[in-house]
């Protein structure tokens, strides 16, 4: 089904209105033109008749105009003169006095004081031809101007709809974390309710996200102390347990406490990532930051980092956790070595390992989504990277298998906005 278009509907409506008004104007003009031409021709016919009548009074005979038919009758009705070729029944259909139409002729009947009568007939064909020629002369410029009127109407409407496109671009250009009210002072009065409704919606979303972030941050922060205490008690139990079964269970509890500790740390990191936003971070050399972060990880890395400074418009406090999470994710779920690449356009981490299915790949940036076993990882690393990338004006791209290979996983952070063809 074809989508409706406000521009198309307005141009079509205005265009149809212009055509209807144009046709009505042409019709009314045609009627007025015919009446005006009839008056002009009737006046000319009356002048000719008066002239012929004066001649007939002096000569007692008749004459004929170039395209007129004349009949002069005596008081007793005897025809004294009739133009050659005149239909004998033509004047019998005319009125006794004044103007009338007889067939395709316009007839004027005048009476002399002595009772004689003069009838002058003018063909209507000439009048109609003159009216048609005048109408065509009026129509041709109008027909040529109609397309210009359509184009002018379309340009005017398109210009007046520009605030809608500006409002759309303002909303579309926002990142997922930017829920500030839209400030569009040039918004027309009719669009102000839409703008205000969007602002109210973003305010509600901002409040909801803030409540969620506060809950996650507070919960993770409050859990750190009891988790650490429970882990310490478990280690004490392991050291003092003589029964192998008790020791094994205590070690399992300790591993669970470690996972809970990592999860609470990731939740805190995610909460911080969701509020971090710097509209003007400035240029920073990310190469030494990346080398420092990678050195803290397990090792076994293959570097593709230029020797010269890699200046990128991104805060190092945003890039560092982004790099750490991607490298840790590769070490945890893939094989060694991990290839780390950095340019002015992107940061990329890839390694070989089990291929991720396309449907699961599309969900990996969601919270608590894992590519493999639920016992491995927190399911928050890629969500943190995706959030940081978006807040920094970039975007995260995931690929599996690695292009040109049959397996593996590649994560790429692009430092610029996503292109439409990506």
PDB file of N, CA and C in Angstrom, residues 85-180:
ATOM      1  N   UNK A  85     -29.555  36.260 -52.493  1.00  0.00           N
ATOM      2  CA  UNK A  85     -29.146  35.049 -51.781  1.00  0.00           C
ATOM      3  C   UNK A  85     -29.742  34.905 -50.413  1.00  0.00           C
ATOM      4  N   UNK A  86     -30.640  35.812 -50.044  1.00  0.00           N
ATOM      5  CA  UNK A  86     -31.252  35.745 -48.712  1.00  0.00           C
ATOM      6  C   UNK A  86     -32.389  34.740 -48.718  1.00  0.00           C
ATOM      7  N   UNK A  87     -32.416  33.888 -47.697  1.00  0.00           N
ATOM      8  CA  UNK A  87     -33.512  32.923 -47.552  1.00  0.00           C
ATOM      9  C   UNK A  87     -34.796  33.698 -47.285  1.00  0.00           C
ATOM     10  N   UNK A  88     -35.818  33.411 -48.056  1.00  0.00           N
ATOM     11  CA  UNK A  88     -37.079  34.157 -47.943  1.00  0.00           C
ATOM     12  C   UNK A  88     -37.747  33.949 -46.600  1.00  0.00           C
ATOM     13  N   UNK A  89     -37.436  32.838 -45.939  1.00  0.00           N
ATOM     14  CA  UNK A  89     -38.074  32.553 -44.638  1.00  0.00           C
ATOM     15  C   UNK A  89     -37.290  33.127 -43.464  1.00  0.00           C
ATOM     16  N   UNK A  90     -36.088  33.671 -43.755  1.00  0.00           N
ATOM     17  CA  UNK A  90     -35.230  34.140 -42.658  1.00  0.00           C
ATOM     18  C   UNK A  90     -35.896  35.243 -41.863  1.00  0.00           C
ATOM     19  N   UNK A  91     -36.359  36.284 -42.550  1.00  0.00           N
ATOM     20  CA  UNK A  91     -36.897  37.440 -41.838  1.00  0.00           C
ATOM     21  C   UNK A  91     -38.294  37.188 -41.294  1.00  0.00           C
ATOM     22  N   UNK A  92     -38.960  36.159 -41.807  1.00  0.00           N
ATOM     23  CA  UNK A  92     -40.294  35.850 -41.270  1.00  0.00           C
ATOM     24  C   UNK A  92     -40.211  35.314 -39.851  1.00  0.00           C
ATOM     25  N   UNK A  93     -39.031  34.781 -39.464  1.00  0.00           N
ATOM     26  CA  UNK A  93     -38.849  34.245 -38.106  1.00  0.00           C
ATOM     27  C   UNK A  93     -38.375  35.306 -37.123  1.00  0.00           C
ATOM     28  N   UNK A  94     -38.065  36.509 -37.634  1.00  0.00           N
ATOM     29  CA  UNK A  94     -37.547  37.570 -36.764  1.00  0.00           C
ATOM     30  C   UNK A  94     -38.676  38.238 -35.995  1.00  0.00           C
ATOM     31  N   UNK A  95     -38.299  38.879 -34.894  1.00  0.00           N
ATOM     32  CA  UNK A  95     -39.287  39.609 -34.085  1.00  0.00           C
ATOM     33  C   UNK A  95     -39.735  40.860 -34.826  1.00  0.00           C
ATOM     34  N   UNK A  96     -40.899  41.409 -34.414  1.00  0.00           N
ATOM     35  CA  UNK A  96     -41.442  42.594 -35.087  1.00  0.00           C
ATOM     36  C   UNK A  96     -40.630  43.845 -34.785  1.00  0.00           C
ATOM     37  N   UNK A  97     -39.919  43.850 -33.673  1.00  0.00           N
ATOM     38  CA  UNK A  97     -39.164  45.043 -33.297  1.00  0.00           C
ATOM     39  C   UNK A  97     -37.943  44.627 -32.483  1.00  0.00           C
ATOM     40  N   UNK A  98     -36.818  45.270 -32.745  1.00  0.00           N
ATOM     41  CA  UNK A  98     -35.620  45.038 -31.947  1.00  0.00           C
ATOM     42  C   UNK A  98     -34.823  43.820 -32.398  1.00  0.00           C
ATOM     43  N   UNK A  99     -33.958  43.357 -31.479  1.00  0.00           N
ATOM     44  CA  UNK A  99     -33.055  42.247 -31.789  1.00  0.00           C
ATOM     45  C   UNK A  99     -33.746  40.912 -31.547  1.00  0.00           C
ATOM     46  N   UNK A 100     -33.388  39.936 -32.368  1.00  0.00           N
ATOM     47  CA  UNK A 100     -33.865  38.566 -32.201  1.00  0.00           C
ATOM     48  C   UNK A 100     -32.931  37.649 -32.982  1.00  0.00           C
ATOM     49  N   UNK A 101     -33.062  36.364 -32.708  1.00  0.00           N
ATOM     50  CA  UNK A 101     -32.266  35.379 -33.433  1.00  0.00           C
ATOM     51  C   UNK A 101     -33.189  34.549 -34.301  1.00  0.00           C
ATOM     52  N   UNK A 102     -32.760  34.358 -35.540  1.00  0.00           N
ATOM     53  CA  UNK A 102     -33.521  33.556 -36.497  1.00  0.00           C
ATOM     54  C   UNK A 102     -32.554  32.588 -37.147  1.00  0.00           C
ATOM     55  N   UNK A 103     -32.635  31.339 -36.748  1.00  0.00           N
ATOM     56  CA  UNK A 103     -31.691  30.361 -37.266  1.00  0.00           C
ATOM     57  C   UNK A 103     -30.299  30.683 -36.775  1.00  0.00           C
ATOM     58  N   UNK A 104     -29.362  30.801 -37.713  1.00  0.00           N
ATOM     59  CA  UNK A 104     -27.983  31.136 -37.354  1.00  0.00           C
ATOM     60  C   UNK A 104     -27.682  32.601 -37.618  1.00  0.00           C
ATOM     61  N   UNK A 105     -28.742  33.426 -37.551  1.00  0.00           N
ATOM     62  CA  UNK A 105     -28.595  34.857 -37.798  1.00  0.00           C
ATOM     63  C   UNK A 105     -29.063  35.654 -36.584  1.00  0.00           C
ATOM     64  N   UNK A 106     -28.442  36.835 -36.438  1.00  0.00           N
ATOM     65  CA  UNK A 106     -28.883  37.816 -35.458  1.00  0.00           C
ATOM     66  C   UNK A 106     -29.570  38.929 -36.256  1.00  0.00           C
ATOM     67  N   UNK A 107     -30.868  39.152 -35.968  1.00  0.00           N
ATOM     68  CA  UNK A 107     -31.687  40.053 -36.793  1.00  0.00           C
ATOM     69  C   UNK A 107     -32.100  41.263 -35.966  1.00  0.00           C
ATOM     70  N   UNK A 108     -32.010  42.456 -36.602  1.00  0.00           N
ATOM     71  CA  UNK A 108     -32.484  43.700 -36.000  1.00  0.00           C
ATOM     72  C   UNK A 108     -33.611  44.257 -36.880  1.00  0.00           C
ATOM     73  N   UNK A 109     -34.761  44.487 -36.256  1.00  0.00           N
ATOM     74  CA  UNK A 109     -35.929  45.019 -36.974  1.00  0.00           C
ATOM     75  C   UNK A 109     -36.193  46.446 -36.521  1.00  0.00           C
ATOM     76  N   UNK A 110     -36.277  47.376 -37.501  1.00  0.00           N
ATOM     77  CA  UNK A 110     -36.572  48.785 -37.232  1.00  0.00           C
ATOM     78  C   UNK A 110     -37.744  49.233 -38.105  1.00  0.00           C
ATOM     79  N   UNK A 111     -38.564  50.166 -37.599  1.00  0.00           N
ATOM     80  CA  UNK A 111     -39.721  50.681 -38.342  1.00  0.00           C
ATOM     81  C   UNK A 111     -39.558  52.172 -38.583  1.00  0.00           C
ATOM     82  N   UNK A 112     -39.891  52.596 -39.819  1.00  0.00           N
ATOM     83  CA  UNK A 112     -39.952  54.024 -40.156  1.00  0.00           C
ATOM     84  C   UNK A 112     -41.279  54.604 -39.689  1.00  0.00           C
ATOM     85  N   UNK A 113     -41.330  55.913 -39.522  1.00  0.00           N
ATOM     86  CA  UNK A 113     -42.623  56.535 -39.148  1.00  0.00           C
ATOM     87  C   UNK A 113     -43.743  56.267 -40.168  1.00  0.00           C
ATOM     88  N   UNK A 114     -43.361  56.059 -41.449  1.00  0.00           N
ATOM     89  CA  UNK A 114     -44.407  55.827 -42.459  1.00  0.00           C
ATOM     90  C   UNK A 114     -44.925  54.404 -42.454  1.00  0.00           C
ATOM     91  N   UNK A 115     -44.385  53.542 -41.563  1.00  0.00           N
ATOM     92  CA  UNK A 115     -44.870  52.177 -41.467  1.00  0.00           C
ATOM     93  C   UNK A 115     -44.001  51.165 -42.179  1.00  0.00           C
ATOM     94  N   UNK A 116     -43.036  51.629 -42.967  1.00  0.00           N
ATOM     95  CA  UNK A 116     -42.127  50.678 -43.614  1.00  0.00           C
ATOM     96  C   UNK A 116     -41.184  50.085 -42.563  1.00  0.00           C
ATOM     97  N   UNK A 117     -40.612  48.928 -42.876  1.00  0.00           N
ATOM     98  CA  UNK A 117     -39.758  48.219 -41.911  1.00  0.00           C
ATOM     99  C   UNK A 117     -38.444  47.816 -42.565  1.00  0.00           C
ATOM    100  N   UNK A 118     -37.406  47.869 -41.758  1.00  0.00           N
ATOM    101  CA  UNK A 118     -36.075  47.441 -42.200  1.00  0.00           C
ATOM    102  C   UNK A 118     -35.604  46.313 -41.286  1.00  0.00           C
ATOM    103  N   UNK A 119     -35.138  45.247 -41.907  1.00  0.00           N
ATOM    104  CA  UNK A 119     -34.594  44.104 -41.152  1.00  0.00           C
ATOM    105  C   UNK A 119     -33.169  43.841 -41.657  1.00  0.00           C
ATOM    106  N   UNK A 120     -32.242  43.814 -40.722  1.00  0.00           N
ATOM    107  CA  UNK A 120     -30.833  43.564 -41.047  1.00  0.00           C
ATOM    108  C   UNK A 120     -30.379  42.324 -40.272  1.00  0.00           C
ATOM    109  N   UNK A 121     -29.793  41.365 -40.990  1.00  0.00           N
ATOM    110  CA  UNK A 121     -29.359  40.096 -40.374  1.00  0.00           C
ATOM    111  C   UNK A 121     -27.837  39.970 -40.451  1.00  0.00           C
ATOM    112  N   UNK A 122     -27.258  39.544 -39.340  1.00  0.00           N
ATOM    113  CA  UNK A 122     -25.798  39.352 -39.250  1.00  0.00           C
ATOM    114  C   UNK A 122     -25.536  37.895 -38.857  1.00  0.00           C
ATOM    115  N   UNK A 123     -24.691  37.156 -39.580  1.00  0.00           N
ATOM    116  CA  UNK A 123     -24.431  35.748 -39.230  1.00  0.00           C
ATOM    117  C   UNK A 123     -23.801  35.629 -37.841  1.00  0.00           C
ATOM    118  N   UNK A 124     -24.331  34.693 -37.042  1.00  0.00           N
ATOM    119  CA  UNK A 124     -23.763  34.449 -35.703  1.00  0.00           C
ATOM    120  C   UNK A 124     -22.398  33.778 -35.773  1.00  0.00           C
ATOM    121  N   UNK A 125     -22.090  33.161 -36.890  1.00  0.00           N
ATOM    122  CA  UNK A 125     -20.831  32.437 -37.043  1.00  0.00           C
ATOM    123  C   UNK A 125     -19.635  33.336 -36.779  1.00  0.00           C
ATOM    124  N   UNK A 126     -19.692  34.559 -37.301  1.00  0.00           N
ATOM    125  CA  UNK A 126     -18.571  35.477 -37.107  1.00  0.00           C
ATOM    126  C   UNK A 126     -18.376  35.814 -35.631  1.00  0.00           C
ATOM    127  N   UNK A 127     -19.491  35.981 -34.930  1.00  0.00           N
ATOM    128  CA  UNK A 127     -19.392  36.293 -33.499  1.00  0.00           C
ATOM    129  C   UNK A 127     -18.756  35.127 -32.733  1.00  0.00           C
ATOM    130  N   UNK A 128     -19.212  33.906 -33.046  1.00  0.00           N
ATOM    131  CA  UNK A 128     -18.696  32.737 -32.337  1.00  0.00           C
ATOM    132  C   UNK A 128     -17.214  32.522 -32.651  1.00  0.00           C
ATOM    133  N   UNK A 129     -16.825  32.745 -33.913  1.00  0.00           N
ATOM    134  CA  UNK A 129     -15.418  32.610 -34.266  1.00  0.00           C
ATOM    135  C   UNK A 129     -14.571  33.640 -33.518  1.00  0.00           C
ATOM    136  N   UNK A 130     -15.077  34.846 -33.438  1.00  0.00           N
ATOM    137  CA  UNK A 130     -14.345  35.883 -32.700  1.00  0.00           C
ATOM    138  C   UNK A 130     -14.222  35.519 -31.224  1.00  0.00           C
ATOM    139  N   UNK A 131     -15.317  34.959 -30.658  1.00  0.00           N
ATOM    140  CA  UNK A 131     -15.277  34.549 -29.248  1.00  0.00           C
ATOM    141  C   UNK A 131     -14.281  33.419 -29.035  1.00  0.00           C
ATOM    142  N   UNK A 132     -14.277  32.431 -29.964  1.00  0.00           N
ATOM    143  CA  UNK A 132     -13.345  31.318 -29.836  1.00  0.00           C
ATOM    144  C   UNK A 132     -11.896  31.779 -29.962  1.00  0.00           C
ATOM    145  N   UNK A 133     -11.643  32.645 -30.928  1.00  0.00           N
ATOM    146  CA  UNK A 133     -10.278  33.138 -31.106  1.00  0.00           C
ATOM    147  C   UNK A 133      -9.803  33.910 -29.875  1.00  0.00           C
ATOM    148  N   UNK A 134     -10.692  34.710 -29.314  1.00  0.00           N
ATOM    149  CA  UNK A 134     -10.325  35.458 -28.106  1.00  0.00           C
ATOM    150  C   UNK A 134     -10.088  34.514 -26.933  1.00  0.00           C
ATOM    151  N   UNK A 135     -10.958  33.476 -26.818  1.00  0.00           N
ATOM    152  CA  UNK A 135     -10.800  32.509 -25.730  1.00  0.00           C
ATOM    153  C   UNK A 135      -9.490  31.743 -25.862  1.00  0.00           C
ATOM    154  N   UNK A 136      -9.154  31.325 -27.085  1.00  0.00           N
ATOM    155  CA  UNK A 136      -7.891  30.619 -27.304  1.00  0.00           C
ATOM    156  C   UNK A 136      -6.716  31.516 -26.942  1.00  0.00           C
ATOM    157  N   UNK A 137      -6.813  32.792 -27.309  1.00  0.00           N
ATOM    158  CA  UNK A 137      -5.750  33.737 -26.960  1.00  0.00           C
ATOM    159  C   UNK A 137      -5.596  33.871 -25.446  1.00  0.00           C
ATOM    160  N   UNK A 138      -6.710  33.710 -24.718  1.00  0.00           N
ATOM    161  CA  UNK A 138      -6.642  33.752 -23.254  1.00  0.00           C
ATOM    162  C   UNK A 138      -6.142  32.427 -22.683  1.00  0.00           C
ATOM    163  N   UNK A 139      -6.537  31.309 -23.316  1.00  0.00           N
ATOM    164  CA  UNK A 139      -6.214  29.994 -22.769  1.00  0.00           C
ATOM    165  C   UNK A 139      -4.742  29.647 -22.903  1.00  0.00           C
ATOM    166  N   UNK A 140      -4.143  29.947 -24.036  1.00  0.00           N
ATOM    167  CA  UNK A 140      -2.765  29.521 -24.280  1.00  0.00           C
ATOM    168  C   UNK A 140      -1.801  30.003 -23.201  1.00  0.00           C
ATOM    169  N   UNK A 141      -1.798  31.281 -22.852  1.00  0.00           N
ATOM    170  CA  UNK A 141      -0.894  31.697 -21.758  1.00  0.00           C
ATOM    171  C   UNK A 141      -1.239  31.029 -20.432  1.00  0.00           C
ATOM    172  N   UNK A 142      -2.550  30.838 -20.194  1.00  0.00           N
ATOM    173  CA  UNK A 142      -2.962  30.218 -18.928  1.00  0.00           C
ATOM    174  C   UNK A 142      -2.481  28.778 -18.848  1.00  0.00           C
ATOM    175  N   UNK A 143      -2.610  28.034 -19.962  1.00  0.00           N
ATOM    176  CA  UNK A 143      -2.164  26.640 -19.981  1.00  0.00           C
ATOM    177  C   UNK A 143      -0.658  26.560 -19.759  1.00  0.00           C
ATOM    178  N   UNK A 144       0.072  27.483 -20.354  1.00  0.00           N
ATOM    179  CA  UNK A 144       1.519  27.500 -20.167  1.00  0.00           C
ATOM    180  C   UNK A 144       1.903  27.877 -18.740  1.00  0.00           C
ATOM    181  N   UNK A 145       1.076  28.694 -18.101  1.00  0.00           N
ATOM    182  CA  UNK A 145       1.383  29.133 -16.738  1.00  0.00           C
ATOM    183  C   UNK A 145       0.987  28.107 -15.677  1.00  0.00           C
ATOM    184  N   UNK A 146       0.088  27.168 -16.027  1.00  0.00           N
ATOM    185  CA  UNK A 146      -0.351  26.178 -15.037  1.00  0.00           C
ATOM    186  C   UNK A 146       0.814  25.353 -14.475  1.00  0.00           C
ATOM    187  N   UNK A 147       1.704  24.780 -15.329  1.00  0.00           N
ATOM    188  CA  UNK A 147       2.843  24.043 -14.751  1.00  0.00           C
ATOM    189  C   UNK A 147       3.703  24.910 -13.840  1.00  0.00           C
ATOM    190  N   UNK A 148       3.884  26.178 -14.227  1.00  0.00           N
ATOM    191  CA  UNK A 148       4.657  27.076 -13.362  1.00  0.00           C
ATOM    192  C   UNK A 148       3.953  27.291 -12.028  1.00  0.00           C
ATOM    193  N   UNK A 149       2.620  27.370 -12.088  1.00  0.00           N
ATOM    194  CA  UNK A 149       1.855  27.524 -10.843  1.00  0.00           C
ATOM    195  C   UNK A 149       2.021  26.294  -9.954  1.00  0.00           C
ATOM    196  N   UNK A 150       2.010  25.082 -10.584  1.00  0.00           N
ATOM    197  CA  UNK A 150       2.213  23.855  -9.815  1.00  0.00           C
ATOM    198  C   UNK A 150       3.604  23.845  -9.172  1.00  0.00           C
ATOM    199  N   UNK A 151       4.621  24.187  -9.958  1.00  0.00           N
ATOM    200  CA  UNK A 151       5.985  24.188  -9.431  1.00  0.00           C
ATOM    201  C   UNK A 151       6.145  25.209  -8.312  1.00  0.00           C
ATOM    202  N   UNK A 152       5.561  26.393  -8.511  1.00  0.00           N
ATOM    203  CA  UNK A 152       5.647  27.419  -7.467  1.00  0.00           C
ATOM    204  C   UNK A 152       4.924  26.970  -6.200  1.00  0.00           C
ATOM    205  N   UNK A 153       3.755  26.328  -6.381  1.00  0.00           N
ATOM    206  CA  UNK A 153       3.002  25.828  -5.224  1.00  0.00           C
ATOM    207  C   UNK A 153       3.791  24.758  -4.488  1.00  0.00           C
ATOM    208  N   UNK A 154       4.391  23.837  -5.257  1.00  0.00           N
ATOM    209  CA  UNK A 154       5.174  22.769  -4.639  1.00  0.00           C
ATOM    210  C   UNK A 154       6.378  23.335  -3.889  1.00  0.00           C
ATOM    211  N   UNK A 155       7.067  24.303  -4.506  1.00  0.00           N
ATOM    212  CA  UNK A 155       8.227  24.905  -3.845  1.00  0.00           C
ATOM    213  C   UNK A 155       7.816  25.633  -2.566  1.00  0.00           C
ATOM    214  N   UNK A 156       6.687  26.331  -2.615  1.00  0.00           N
ATOM    215  CA  UNK A 156       6.223  27.063  -1.434  1.00  0.00           C
ATOM    216  C   UNK A 156       5.851  26.091  -0.310  1.00  0.00           C
ATOM    217  N   UNK A 157       5.097  25.031  -0.667  1.00  0.00           N
ATOM    218  CA  UNK A 157       4.679  24.069   0.361  1.00  0.00           C
ATOM    219  C   UNK A 157       5.896  23.346   0.930  1.00  0.00           C
ATOM    220  N   UNK A 158       6.829  22.966   0.048  1.00  0.00           N
ATOM    221  CA  UNK A 158       8.030  22.282   0.520  1.00  0.00           C
ATOM    222  C   UNK A 158       8.820  23.170   1.487  1.00  0.00           C
ATOM    223  N   UNK A 159       8.859  24.447   1.171  1.00  0.00           N
ATOM    224  CA  UNK A 159       9.566  25.373   2.060  1.00  0.00           C
ATOM    225  C   UNK A 159       8.858  25.490   3.402  1.00  0.00           C
ATOM    226  N   UNK A 160       7.536  25.525   3.375  1.00  0.00           N
ATOM    227  CA  UNK A 160       6.785  25.644   4.620  1.00  0.00           C
ATOM    228  C   UNK A 160       6.838  24.357   5.441  1.00  0.00           C
ATOM    229  N   UNK A 161       7.131  23.217   4.773  1.00  0.00           N
ATOM    230  CA  UNK A 161       7.252  21.951   5.497  1.00  0.00           C
ATOM    231  C   UNK A 161       8.671  21.724   6.015  1.00  0.00           C
ATOM    232  N   UNK A 162       9.580  22.648   5.728  1.00  0.00           N
ATOM    233  CA  UNK A 162      10.967  22.493   6.174  1.00  0.00           C
ATOM    234  C   UNK A 162      11.085  22.323   7.693  1.00  0.00           C
ATOM    235  N   UNK A 163      10.272  23.018   8.521  1.00  0.00           N
ATOM    236  CA  UNK A 163      10.377  22.794   9.973  1.00  0.00           C
ATOM    237  C   UNK A 163      10.099  21.353  10.388  1.00  0.00           C
ATOM    238  N   UNK A 164       9.252  20.648   9.622  1.00  0.00           N
ATOM    239  CA  UNK A 164       9.002  19.239   9.940  1.00  0.00           C
ATOM    240  C   UNK A 164      10.269  18.427   9.722  1.00  0.00           C
ATOM    241  N   UNK A 165      10.938  18.687   8.582  1.00  0.00           N
ATOM    242  CA  UNK A 165      12.186  17.971   8.314  1.00  0.00           C
ATOM    243  C   UNK A 165      13.257  18.343   9.336  1.00  0.00           C
ATOM    244  N   UNK A 166      13.276  19.610   9.736  1.00  0.00           N
ATOM    245  CA  UNK A 166      14.260  20.036  10.739  1.00  0.00           C
ATOM    246  C   UNK A 166      14.007  19.348  12.081  1.00  0.00           C
ATOM    247  N   UNK A 167      12.734  19.240  12.453  1.00  0.00           N
ATOM    248  CA  UNK A 167      12.388  18.561  13.706  1.00  0.00           C
ATOM    249  C   UNK A 167      12.760  17.088  13.631  1.00  0.00           C
ATOM    250  N   UNK A 168      12.489  16.464  12.475  1.00  0.00           N
ATOM    251  CA  UNK A 168      12.847  15.056  12.290  1.00  0.00           C
ATOM    252  C   UNK A 168      14.351  14.857  12.364  1.00  0.00           C
ATOM    253  N   UNK A 169      15.116  15.752  11.725  1.00  0.00           N
ATOM    254  CA  UNK A 169      16.575  15.636  11.757  1.00  0.00           C
ATOM    255  C   UNK A 169      17.110  15.829  13.171  1.00  0.00           C
ATOM    256  N   UNK A 170      16.476  16.720  13.927  1.00  0.00           N
ATOM    257  CA  UNK A 170      16.899  16.962  15.309  1.00  0.00           C
ATOM    258  C   UNK A 170      16.719  15.708  16.153  1.00  0.00           C
ATOM    259  N   UNK A 171      15.575  15.031  15.978  1.00  0.00           N
ATOM    260  CA  UNK A 171      15.314  13.811  16.754  1.00  0.00           C
ATOM    261  C   UNK A 171      16.208  12.677  16.277  1.00  0.00           C
ATOM    262  N   UNK A 172      16.348  12.540  14.945  1.00  0.00           N
ATOM    263  CA  UNK A 172      17.143  11.444  14.393  1.00  0.00           C
ATOM    264  C   UNK A 172      18.619  11.585  14.733  1.00  0.00           C
ATOM    265  N   UNK A 173      19.091  12.819  14.854  1.00  0.00           N
ATOM    266  CA  UNK A 173      20.504  13.037  15.151  1.00  0.00           C
ATOM    267  C   UNK A 173      20.873  12.803  16.605  1.00  0.00           C
ATOM    268  N   UNK A 174      19.887  12.578  17.446  1.00  0.00           N
ATOM    269  CA  UNK A 174      20.175  12.342  18.866  1.00  0.00           C
ATOM    270  C   UNK A 174      20.724  10.929  19.070  1.00  0.00           C
ATOM    271  N   UNK A 175      21.647  10.809  19.991  1.00  0.00           N
ATOM    272  CA  UNK A 175      22.097   9.484  20.400  1.00  0.00           C
ATOM    273  C   UNK A 175      21.085   8.894  21.374  1.00  0.00           C
ATOM    274  N   UNK A 176      21.265   7.616  21.664  1.00  0.00           N
ATOM    275  CA  UNK A 176      20.315   6.946  22.552  1.00  0.00           C
ATOM    276  C   UNK A 176      20.334   7.533  23.958  1.00  0.00           C
ATOM    277  N   UNK A 177      21.447   8.157  24.325  1.00  0.00           N
ATOM    278  CA  UNK A 177      21.552   8.693  25.687  1.00  0.00           C
ATOM    279  C   UNK A 177      21.163  10.158  25.787  1.00  0.00           C
ATOM    280  N   UNK A 178      20.957  10.796  24.654  1.00  0.00           N
ATOM    281  CA  UNK A 178      20.638  12.228  24.661  1.00  0.00           C
ATOM    282  C   UNK A 178      19.125  12.416  24.715  1.00  0.00           C
ATOM    283  N   UNK A 179      18.620  12.658  25.905  1.00  0.00           N
ATOM    284  CA  UNK A 179      17.183  12.844  26.101  1.00  0.00           C
ATOM    285  C   UNK A 179      16.867  14.274  26.533  1.00  0.00           C
ATOM    286  N   UNK A 180      17.735  15.197  26.176  1.00  0.00           N
ATOM    287  CA  UNK A 180      17.470  16.599  26.498  1.00  0.00           C
ATOM    288  C   UNK A 180      16.293  17.108  25.667  1.00  0.00           C
TER     289      UNK A 180
END
